[in-house]
Amino acid sequence: MNAPYDGDRAQGAGVPAPSPGTAPDGPGPGQVPAPAPSPDRDPYVQDAYDRDPYRAQDLSAQDPVTEALYDRASHPPPPPGTYQEPGPLYAAPPAPAYAPDPKVWAQTPPPEPDGPSRHLPYGDRPATTRFVGVDSLVTDAAEDEPEPDAFAHLYKDQQAAPRAAGPVAEEAPVAAPAPAKPAGKAASLLKSSALMAAGTIVSRITGFLRTLVIAAAIGVGTFNDTYQVANTLPTMIYVLVGGGALNAVFIPQLVRAMKNDDDGGEAYANRLLTLVVVLMAGVTTVCVIAAPLFITMMSPKMASDPHQMEVATAFARYCLPTMFFMGVHVVLGQILNARGRFGAMMWTPVLNNIVVIATFGAFIWAFGGFTSSGVSSATVTPEGVRLLGLGTLLGLTVQALAMLPYLRDAGFRPRLRFDWRGHGLGKAARLAKWTFFFVLANQVGLVVVTQLATWAGSLAEKQGHPGTGITAYNYALLLWQMPQAIITVSVMTAVLPRISRSAHDGDAAAVRDDISYGLRTSAVAIVPCAFAFLALGVPMATLLYAGSGAGAQNIGYVLMAFGLGLIPYSVQYVVLRGFYAYEDTRTPFYNTVIVAGVNAAVSALAFFVLPSRWAVVGMAAAYGLGYAVGVGVAWRRLRTRLGGDLDGSRVIRTYARLAGACVPAALAAGAAAYGVTRLLGSGVLGSAASLAAGTVLLAAVFLAAAKRMRIEELNAMVGMVRGRLGR
């Protein structure tokens, strides 16, 4: 029987086909002659597809048997003379006109057609693209879409969903693929975090050098307490007046202004800058006049000593004007952060530290070090007080003015604008109301701790235990906060604008993911550092503050008491960013009231229960306990705000595994440090040796335990470090 579509191979019509069983001797009428054999054909090569059984038939004939299956009207035969002879089945494709020549290293590309129809690589539009340079190829390399699979059509029938049974089955509509997130976002975030972390590391290192020089110049006793109280005052008042609002409220407002305003938010930023300048100038003037009142409020025990009161008041009148430059520095830094420039705010404090180091170095050169001069509030000269006060003020001035070149580079021109009404500053002020109460509650707790610590330090120094007052508390706190400032603050400063945009768009899932990312990423460094402070606090302090005398060891005990409180302190910072992204400043206020209340109550209990030498150690432990209570409250409220899910199981699992790996590491490191100290003493050499031995042992045991626990975030960080090092 002939095939149903024999008519498709017809060369003509009306020619009968040969009867079956007849073997014609030659090509008859209507038959296609067989091709002549090629003279150079290999007789041993058999082509299975060479013989076509339909060539010996009349291709235009109609088979009466298959007449019902073949509709000649719908499928007419091709016109005579148009039938193409089939070629070889596996013929080589024709060579392209502009094929690459392997003998030529850099061949000239084929010519492109002129006009909008020309083809440009990387998806560029011909109508708008004039030049494609190296910068665009490098920066957009991570965002290129993968090339389509050329052989995907071969498996299309296997990938398609099964069709419904029936005579006519409609194809289901193909769902559009979900838009992929740009890969450059994570890379940009890591780059910003790395830049800020580098600046913070250098700033903290120079900050430690600053404390070392201060301790070498004026010791760590009651004379240094007067400088610490005076230097803490401007920071407290600045944060109370506007610092908390600038950091927590105005970043989302700046981001929204850049997104919605026609000028990219420049006018809003200038109005905010003008408001801060006017406000801080007025507050600074009032505070300088009321300096004695602030000293009495901060430390009644210090105010009862005439020499300490005189020196503390003089220091305060030099230090209080620094709050004006703090405000200018912070608002300029937030303007840059909103424009994606994160480095300036982290790097300019280095200049402040350098100026202060030079100031106290000049004091040592002029009056001698503390171990030789024994300077105190009763023996210091007015020239010495003036030198230290002016140097402190100059450092903050240089730090603020150094932001101006970064602003010009970002295209922002600062101008004074007093048209504040009707431009959104009132809304920000209403939001800042709760931030003010938030900071007020925090500062009340700090005032209580300062009063009790200066009192306990004065009593302990009379008993022969220097370095147990507010100076020891502040120095240990500065060292303890270093991992928080380097890791958590850097990560969250880069993430906060993104969280604000997600909250503004109502994307609770994106807010939850970013907060979970911040918690888990920072925990990789925060948890080991907390256990390191607990195990190695004493050798750290005795090595850093060896030039201050016997008080260095007491600073180490305070640092150990701070230790584990670093974990809830870091978690609290990240969780509160979620409320600020939703412009909710009331909840952080209530949470801070709880933290400050617990801190103040437990600190007062430690002051009255413990001996004066150990009172500040108990206050340091109370600091971490207050944040542990606050985290529990803030976590539940934020989880409710995000729909009952805060990725809690994954976050808790990460922290639990990290803590489980740190416990044996801290025990081994503490034992090693204690043994080396007993052998070599607590001097510079012994402290350095014990700290080195404890650090190496802690890192080795922690990494071994963490590897066995398969901590995902740590493995990712180790892999990234190895990739950077090329290993």
XYZ file of C-alpha atoms in Angstrom, residues 190-723:
534
model
C 28.838 43.836 51.027
C 31.021 46.528 49.499
C 29.380 49.269 51.588
C 29.615 47.166 54.747
C 33.281 46.402 54.096
C 34.072 50.085 53.534
C 32.361 51.119 56.752
C 33.901 48.256 58.687
C 37.375 49.306 57.527
C 36.743 52.905 58.558
C 35.320 51.831 61.902
C 38.290 49.537 62.562
C 40.766 52.335 61.927
C 38.647 54.724 64.010
C 38.472 52.266 66.903
C 42.176 51.532 66.741
C 43.014 55.215 66.895
C 40.383 55.554 69.629
C 42.223 52.969 71.708
C 45.479 54.751 71.104
C 43.701 57.856 72.322
C 42.640 56.183 75.586
C 46.136 54.799 76.047
C 47.692 58.237 75.679
C 45.083 59.782 78.007
C 45.737 57.105 80.625
C 49.494 57.605 80.289
C 49.065 61.376 80.693
C 46.561 61.676 83.570
C 46.144 58.093 84.880
C 42.888 56.197 85.459
C 42.015 57.574 88.886
C 39.826 60.417 90.124
C 41.577 63.097 88.031
C 40.698 61.194 84.890
C 37.170 60.848 86.282
C 36.781 64.637 86.109
C 37.792 64.641 82.442
C 35.501 61.684 81.682
C 32.474 63.371 83.260
C 33.136 66.649 81.414
C 33.745 64.873 78.103
C 30.628 62.689 78.494
C 28.328 65.662 79.061
C 28.230 66.993 75.459
C 27.565 63.527 74.066
C 24.692 62.950 76.475
C 23.080 66.319 75.812
C 23.532 66.068 72.049
C 21.958 62.604 71.892
C 19.152 63.813 74.135
C 18.405 66.938 72.084
C 18.636 65.630 68.551
C 21.124 62.843 68.022
C 18.657 60.008 68.449
C 16.177 61.657 66.103
C 18.811 62.226 63.435
C 19.956 58.615 63.483
C 16.581 56.919 63.790
C 13.948 59.223 62.249
C 15.538 61.371 59.587
C 17.214 58.585 57.586
C 13.831 57.221 56.403
C 12.673 60.795 55.781
C 15.760 61.568 53.695
C 15.298 58.373 51.688
C 11.671 59.245 50.964
C 12.594 62.805 50.002
C 15.210 61.514 47.552
C 12.646 59.129 46.073
C 9.659 61.494 45.850
C 11.022 65.048 45.502
C 11.902 66.466 42.114
C 15.283 67.762 43.303
C 16.345 64.438 44.765
C 15.762 65.588 48.339
C 18.407 68.330 48.315
C 16.056 71.062 49.574
C 14.787 68.836 52.384
C 18.353 68.009 53.412
C 19.312 71.698 53.490
C 16.284 72.534 55.641
C 17.241 69.745 58.021
C 20.849 70.956 58.160
C 19.722 74.514 58.926
C 17.398 73.295 61.672
C 20.188 71.303 63.315
C 22.648 74.209 63.152
C 20.205 76.648 64.757
C 19.037 74.172 67.413
C 22.508 72.992 68.451
C 23.894 76.541 68.555
C 21.197 77.615 71.008
C 21.492 74.511 73.179
C 25.292 74.772 73.293
C 25.176 78.362 74.481
C 22.789 77.540 77.322
C 24.786 74.456 78.389
C 28.126 76.289 78.544
C 26.599 78.844 80.911
C 25.046 76.093 83.067
C 28.194 73.922 83.191
C 28.497 73.882 87.050
C 24.895 72.719 87.352
C 25.515 69.813 84.973
C 28.631 68.724 86.886
C 26.664 68.696 90.129
C 23.919 66.653 88.484
C 26.368 64.127 87.054
C 28.375 63.571 90.248
C 27.378 65.028 93.614
C 30.422 63.322 95.136
C 32.711 65.175 92.717
C 30.938 68.473 93.352
C 31.649 68.120 97.074
C 35.421 68.306 96.433
C 36.440 71.936 95.569
C 39.475 70.938 93.482
C 37.594 68.327 91.476
C 34.644 70.692 90.974
C 36.863 73.482 89.656
C 38.735 71.272 87.230
C 35.584 69.469 86.062
C 33.785 72.781 85.386
C 36.743 74.083 83.367
C 36.879 70.886 81.318
C 33.113 71.053 80.732
C 33.203 74.587 79.323
C 35.800 73.504 76.777
C 34.067 70.226 75.948
C 30.404 71.292 75.770
C 30.800 73.272 72.476
C 31.742 69.992 70.818
C 28.054 69.040 70.780
C 27.444 71.642 68.062
C 30.009 69.992 65.799
C 28.645 66.557 66.697
C 25.267 67.605 65.329
C 26.745 69.036 62.136
C 28.861 65.929 61.584
C 25.963 63.535 62.082
C 23.474 65.342 59.830
C 26.035 65.654 57.045
C 26.880 61.987 57.436
C 23.229 60.957 57.209
C 22.796 63.028 54.058
C 25.696 61.115 52.538
C 24.338 57.775 53.776
C 20.992 58.476 52.101
C 22.904 58.996 48.844
C 24.788 55.725 49.193
C 28.057 57.262 50.478
C 28.805 55.388 53.707
C 32.546 55.812 54.125
C 32.899 59.443 55.218
C 30.970 59.111 58.455
C 33.155 56.175 59.514
C 36.519 57.613 58.478
C 36.377 61.240 59.658
C 36.449 60.334 63.407
C 40.007 59.179 62.792
C 40.989 62.851 62.434
C 39.412 63.638 65.798
C 41.372 60.851 67.461
C 44.621 62.029 65.893
C 44.105 65.575 67.175
C 43.332 64.379 70.714
C 46.312 62.006 70.696
C 48.562 64.884 69.684
C 47.045 67.048 72.444
C 47.689 64.591 75.258
C 51.068 63.767 73.775
C 51.924 67.464 74.071
C 50.723 67.363 77.698
C 53.107 64.474 78.416
C 55.941 66.360 76.689
C 55.237 69.508 78.728
C 54.338 68.081 82.144
C 55.522 64.455 82.055
C 53.642 61.164 82.217
C 51.352 60.155 85.059
C 53.800 57.673 86.588
C 56.390 60.442 86.980
C 54.227 63.526 87.554
C 51.389 62.039 89.622
C 49.134 64.830 88.380
C 45.819 65.253 90.188
C 42.963 67.715 90.440
C 44.846 69.584 93.174
C 48.184 69.818 91.345
C 47.240 70.380 87.686
C 47.979 73.870 86.328
C 45.444 76.092 84.483
C 47.663 75.879 81.388
C 47.412 72.091 81.461
C 43.617 72.208 81.742
C 43.436 74.740 78.899
C 45.662 72.584 76.665
C 43.556 69.466 77.174
C 40.246 71.335 76.785
C 41.170 73.184 73.591
C 42.610 70.027 72.033
C 39.371 68.141 72.695
C 37.315 70.926 71.100
C 39.634 71.148 68.082
C 39.295 67.424 67.395
C 35.500 67.565 66.943
C 35.799 70.727 64.839
C 38.173 69.062 62.387
C 35.945 65.968 62.268
C 32.876 68.002 61.260
C 34.590 70.214 58.678
C 36.177 67.186 57.010
C 32.715 66.165 55.733
C 32.467 69.094 53.320
C 34.713 67.633 50.559
C 32.656 64.429 50.580
C 29.465 66.453 50.134
C 30.862 68.296 47.131
C 31.959 64.996 45.626
C 28.400 63.646 46.066
C 26.966 66.699 44.275
C 25.323 68.195 47.371
C 25.665 71.933 48.007
C 24.869 72.853 51.638
C 22.834 76.048 51.976
C 20.918 77.588 54.851
C 17.155 77.360 54.293
C 14.685 78.630 56.852
C 11.478 77.717 54.981
C 10.705 74.887 57.372
C 6.920 75.011 57.351
C 4.997 72.639 55.111
C 7.929 70.482 53.991
C 7.653 67.412 56.189
C 9.877 68.522 59.064
C 6.843 68.737 61.342
C 6.087 65.063 60.736
C 9.693 64.185 61.524
C 9.523 66.308 64.688
C 6.412 64.439 65.845
C 8.184 61.150 65.256
C 11.254 62.486 67.063
C 9.124 63.195 70.133
C 9.199 59.554 71.150
C 12.863 59.299 70.213
C 13.525 62.160 72.634
C 11.810 60.238 75.427
C 13.735 57.158 74.324
C 17.075 58.930 74.723
C 15.927 60.627 77.917
C 15.217 57.283 79.555
C 18.589 55.982 78.406
C 20.439 59.041 79.691
C 18.690 58.912 83.060
C 20.067 55.427 83.526
C 23.516 56.653 82.486
C 23.373 59.527 84.959
C 22.549 57.103 87.774
C 25.468 54.854 86.801
C 27.836 57.856 86.581
C 26.865 59.104 90.015
C 27.300 55.697 91.612
C 30.525 54.871 89.731
C 32.274 58.140 90.632
C 31.231 57.679 94.251
C 32.466 54.071 94.363
C 35.715 54.996 92.579
C 36.464 57.768 95.063
C 35.916 55.432 98.015
C 37.951 52.605 96.450
C 40.895 54.882 95.625
C 41.102 55.929 99.255
C 41.339 52.206 100.089
C 44.235 51.737 97.651
C 42.327 50.446 94.623
C 42.634 52.951 91.740
C 40.922 52.397 88.419
C 37.571 51.339 89.876
C 35.473 54.418 89.033
C 33.767 55.878 85.994
C 37.039 55.903 84.037
C 37.356 52.124 84.344
C 33.698 51.779 83.373
C 34.067 53.972 80.264
C 37.353 52.438 79.130
C 36.019 48.904 79.463
C 32.793 49.950 77.735
C 34.753 51.428 74.831
C 36.698 48.224 74.325
C 33.571 46.096 74.765
C 31.602 48.042 72.156
C 34.258 47.696 69.468
C 32.852 44.511 67.830
C 29.390 46.046 67.891
C 30.599 49.185 66.123
C 32.673 47.317 63.564
C 30.254 44.541 62.637
C 26.668 45.248 63.650
C 26.581 48.996 63.060
C 28.341 48.681 59.703
C 25.984 45.978 58.457
C 22.817 47.681 59.672
C 23.822 51.146 58.453
C 24.008 49.756 54.931
C 20.809 47.696 55.367
C 18.683 50.406 57.039
C 17.840 52.393 53.842
C 16.791 49.149 52.186
C 14.642 48.192 55.188
C 13.044 51.642 55.087
C 12.143 51.252 51.420
C 10.695 47.776 52.025
C 8.643 49.040 54.966
C 7.393 51.961 52.888
C 6.316 49.532 50.144
C 4.561 47.269 52.664
C 6.887 44.328 52.014
C 7.010 42.729 55.471
C 8.802 39.652 54.139
C 11.724 41.762 52.862
C 11.971 43.570 56.214
C 12.016 40.237 58.039
C 14.687 38.817 55.740
C 16.948 41.856 56.155
C 16.632 41.814 59.948
C 17.333 38.079 60.018
C 20.338 38.662 57.779
C 21.655 41.385 60.095
C 21.228 39.241 63.199
C 22.818 36.098 61.794
C 25.652 37.854 59.983
C 26.684 39.939 62.994
C 26.404 36.938 65.343
C 29.345 35.222 63.635
C 31.666 37.851 65.141
C 29.656 39.110 68.128
C 29.236 35.790 69.956
C 32.940 34.755 69.856
C 33.997 38.277 70.904
C 31.641 38.177 73.895
C 33.204 34.950 75.154
C 36.682 36.324 74.402
C 36.035 39.311 76.699
C 34.868 36.925 79.410
C 37.948 34.711 79.134
C 40.678 37.247 78.289
C 39.447 40.546 79.753
C 42.247 40.918 82.305
C 45.236 40.374 79.957
C 43.596 42.684 77.397
C 43.322 45.529 79.906
C 46.728 45.024 81.533
C 48.381 45.062 78.106
C 46.530 48.108 76.786
C 46.695 50.226 79.945
C 50.024 49.076 81.328
C 51.230 52.698 81.485
C 48.455 53.701 83.925
C 49.728 51.675 86.870
C 47.870 49.203 89.086
C 44.421 50.310 87.933
C 44.704 48.393 84.650
C 43.820 45.069 86.259
C 40.602 46.511 87.707
C 39.627 47.662 84.206
C 40.041 44.046 83.121
C 37.585 42.826 85.751
C 35.023 45.370 84.548
C 35.565 44.190 80.961
C 34.934 40.576 81.981
C 31.665 41.612 83.625
C 30.556 43.334 80.420
C 31.489 40.241 78.341
C 28.377 38.205 77.579
C 26.135 41.259 77.611
C 27.491 42.053 74.149
C 25.130 39.461 72.631
C 21.797 41.005 73.748
C 23.255 44.480 73.207
C 23.874 43.696 69.528
C 20.526 41.944 69.065
C 18.708 44.911 70.590
C 20.357 47.290 68.139
C 19.268 45.245 65.116
C 15.716 44.634 66.298
C 15.051 48.317 66.981
C 15.991 49.159 63.374
C 12.834 47.306 62.330
C 10.637 49.688 64.343
C 12.463 52.745 63.015
C 11.904 51.532 59.440
C 8.143 51.680 60.095
C 8.555 55.120 61.685
C 7.524 53.626 65.024
C 9.492 55.458 67.706
C 7.057 54.836 70.558
C 7.885 51.138 70.905
C 11.671 51.738 71.170
C 10.934 54.325 73.855
C 8.998 51.865 75.989
C 11.672 49.244 75.410
C 14.439 51.623 76.469
C 12.543 52.524 79.634
C 12.625 48.845 80.538
C 16.353 48.546 79.768
C 17.271 51.718 81.645
C 15.102 50.759 84.611
C 16.671 47.324 84.947
C 20.169 48.786 84.507
C 19.672 51.489 87.123
C 17.992 49.182 89.641
C 20.614 46.431 89.407
C 23.459 49.005 89.435
C 22.083 50.552 92.637
C 21.802 47.089 94.128
C 25.435 46.355 93.221
C 26.559 49.675 94.734
C 24.912 48.980 98.076
C 25.625 45.240 98.275
C 29.144 44.848 96.852
C 32.353 46.337 98.263
C 33.384 49.647 96.661
C 36.159 47.907 94.718
C 33.672 45.559 93.027
C 30.701 47.908 92.739
C 31.543 49.033 89.194
C 32.060 45.399 88.173
C 28.494 44.702 89.263
C 27.274 47.756 87.321
C 28.901 46.400 84.175
C 27.050 43.109 84.584
C 23.819 45.046 85.135
C 24.297 46.763 81.775
C 24.123 43.494 79.850
C 21.283 42.174 82.017
C 19.157 45.193 81.174
C 19.585 44.587 77.433
C 18.781 40.899 77.844
C 15.412 41.821 79.337
C 14.830 44.475 76.666
C 15.517 42.051 73.809
C 12.789 39.696 74.976
C 10.217 42.500 74.963
C 11.320 44.034 71.630
C 11.471 40.668 69.878
C 7.859 39.789 70.679
C 6.579 43.188 69.590
C 8.461 43.193 66.289
C 7.351 39.644 65.541
C 3.745 40.740 65.991
C 4.360 43.767 63.770
C 5.688 41.541 60.953
C 2.767 39.131 61.013
C 3.949 36.651 63.642
C 7.145 35.555 61.893
C 10.641 36.908 62.553
C 12.625 33.900 61.311
C 13.118 33.112 64.979
C 13.952 29.416 64.720
C 16.740 30.049 62.232
C 18.181 32.967 64.224
C 18.050 31.130 67.557
C 19.619 28.051 66.006
C 22.528 30.141 64.712
C 23.142 31.819 68.080
C 22.828 28.512 69.976
C 25.345 26.763 67.763
C 27.790 29.659 67.989
C 27.484 29.730 71.785
C 27.944 25.964 71.943
C 31.174 26.274 69.964
C 32.393 29.186 72.132
C 31.969 27.571 75.564
C 34.830 25.022 75.276
C 36.941 27.583 73.430
C 36.532 30.163 76.223
C 37.333 27.613 78.929
C 40.520 26.543 77.158
C 41.583 30.124 76.424
C 40.950 31.299 79.999
C 42.935 28.409 81.455
C 45.852 29.068 79.092
C 45.880 32.811 79.839
C 45.781 32.211 83.602
C 48.656 29.737 83.397
C 50.865 32.069 81.367
C 50.098 34.994 83.719
C 51.059 32.916 86.752
C 54.302 32.010 85.029
C 55.357 35.382 83.550
C 53.428 37.890 85.669
C 50.952 40.617 84.630
C 53.434 43.033 83.120
C 53.606 43.974 79.475
C 55.459 40.805 78.457
C 53.302 38.489 80.538
C 50.060 40.141 79.396
C 51.071 39.960 75.737
C 52.066 36.294 76.021
C 48.913 35.275 77.890
C 46.689 37.203 75.475
C 48.393 35.666 72.436
C 48.200 32.115 73.814
C 44.559 32.515 74.829
C 43.540 34.084 71.504
C 45.166 31.355 69.406
C 43.647 28.580 71.510
C 40.206 30.196 71.517
C 40.196 30.636 67.728
C 41.409 27.079 67.079
C 38.896 25.382 69.380
C 36.035 27.587 68.185
C 36.679 26.973 64.488
C 37.041 23.219 65.039
C 33.799 23.024 67.010
C 31.941 25.298 64.596
C 33.042 23.204 61.645
C 31.619 20.076 63.220
C 28.374 21.902 63.978
C 28.143 23.054 60.342
C 27.246 26.650 61.084
C 26.070 27.999 57.754
C 26.923 31.687 58.309
C 30.443 30.922 59.559
C 31.160 28.597 56.656
C 30.022 31.296 54.243
C 32.307 33.844 55.883
C 35.298 31.475 55.844
C 34.658 30.696 52.194
C 34.498 34.393 51.361
C 37.795 35.029 53.176
C 39.463 32.163 51.360
C 38.175 33.468 48.066
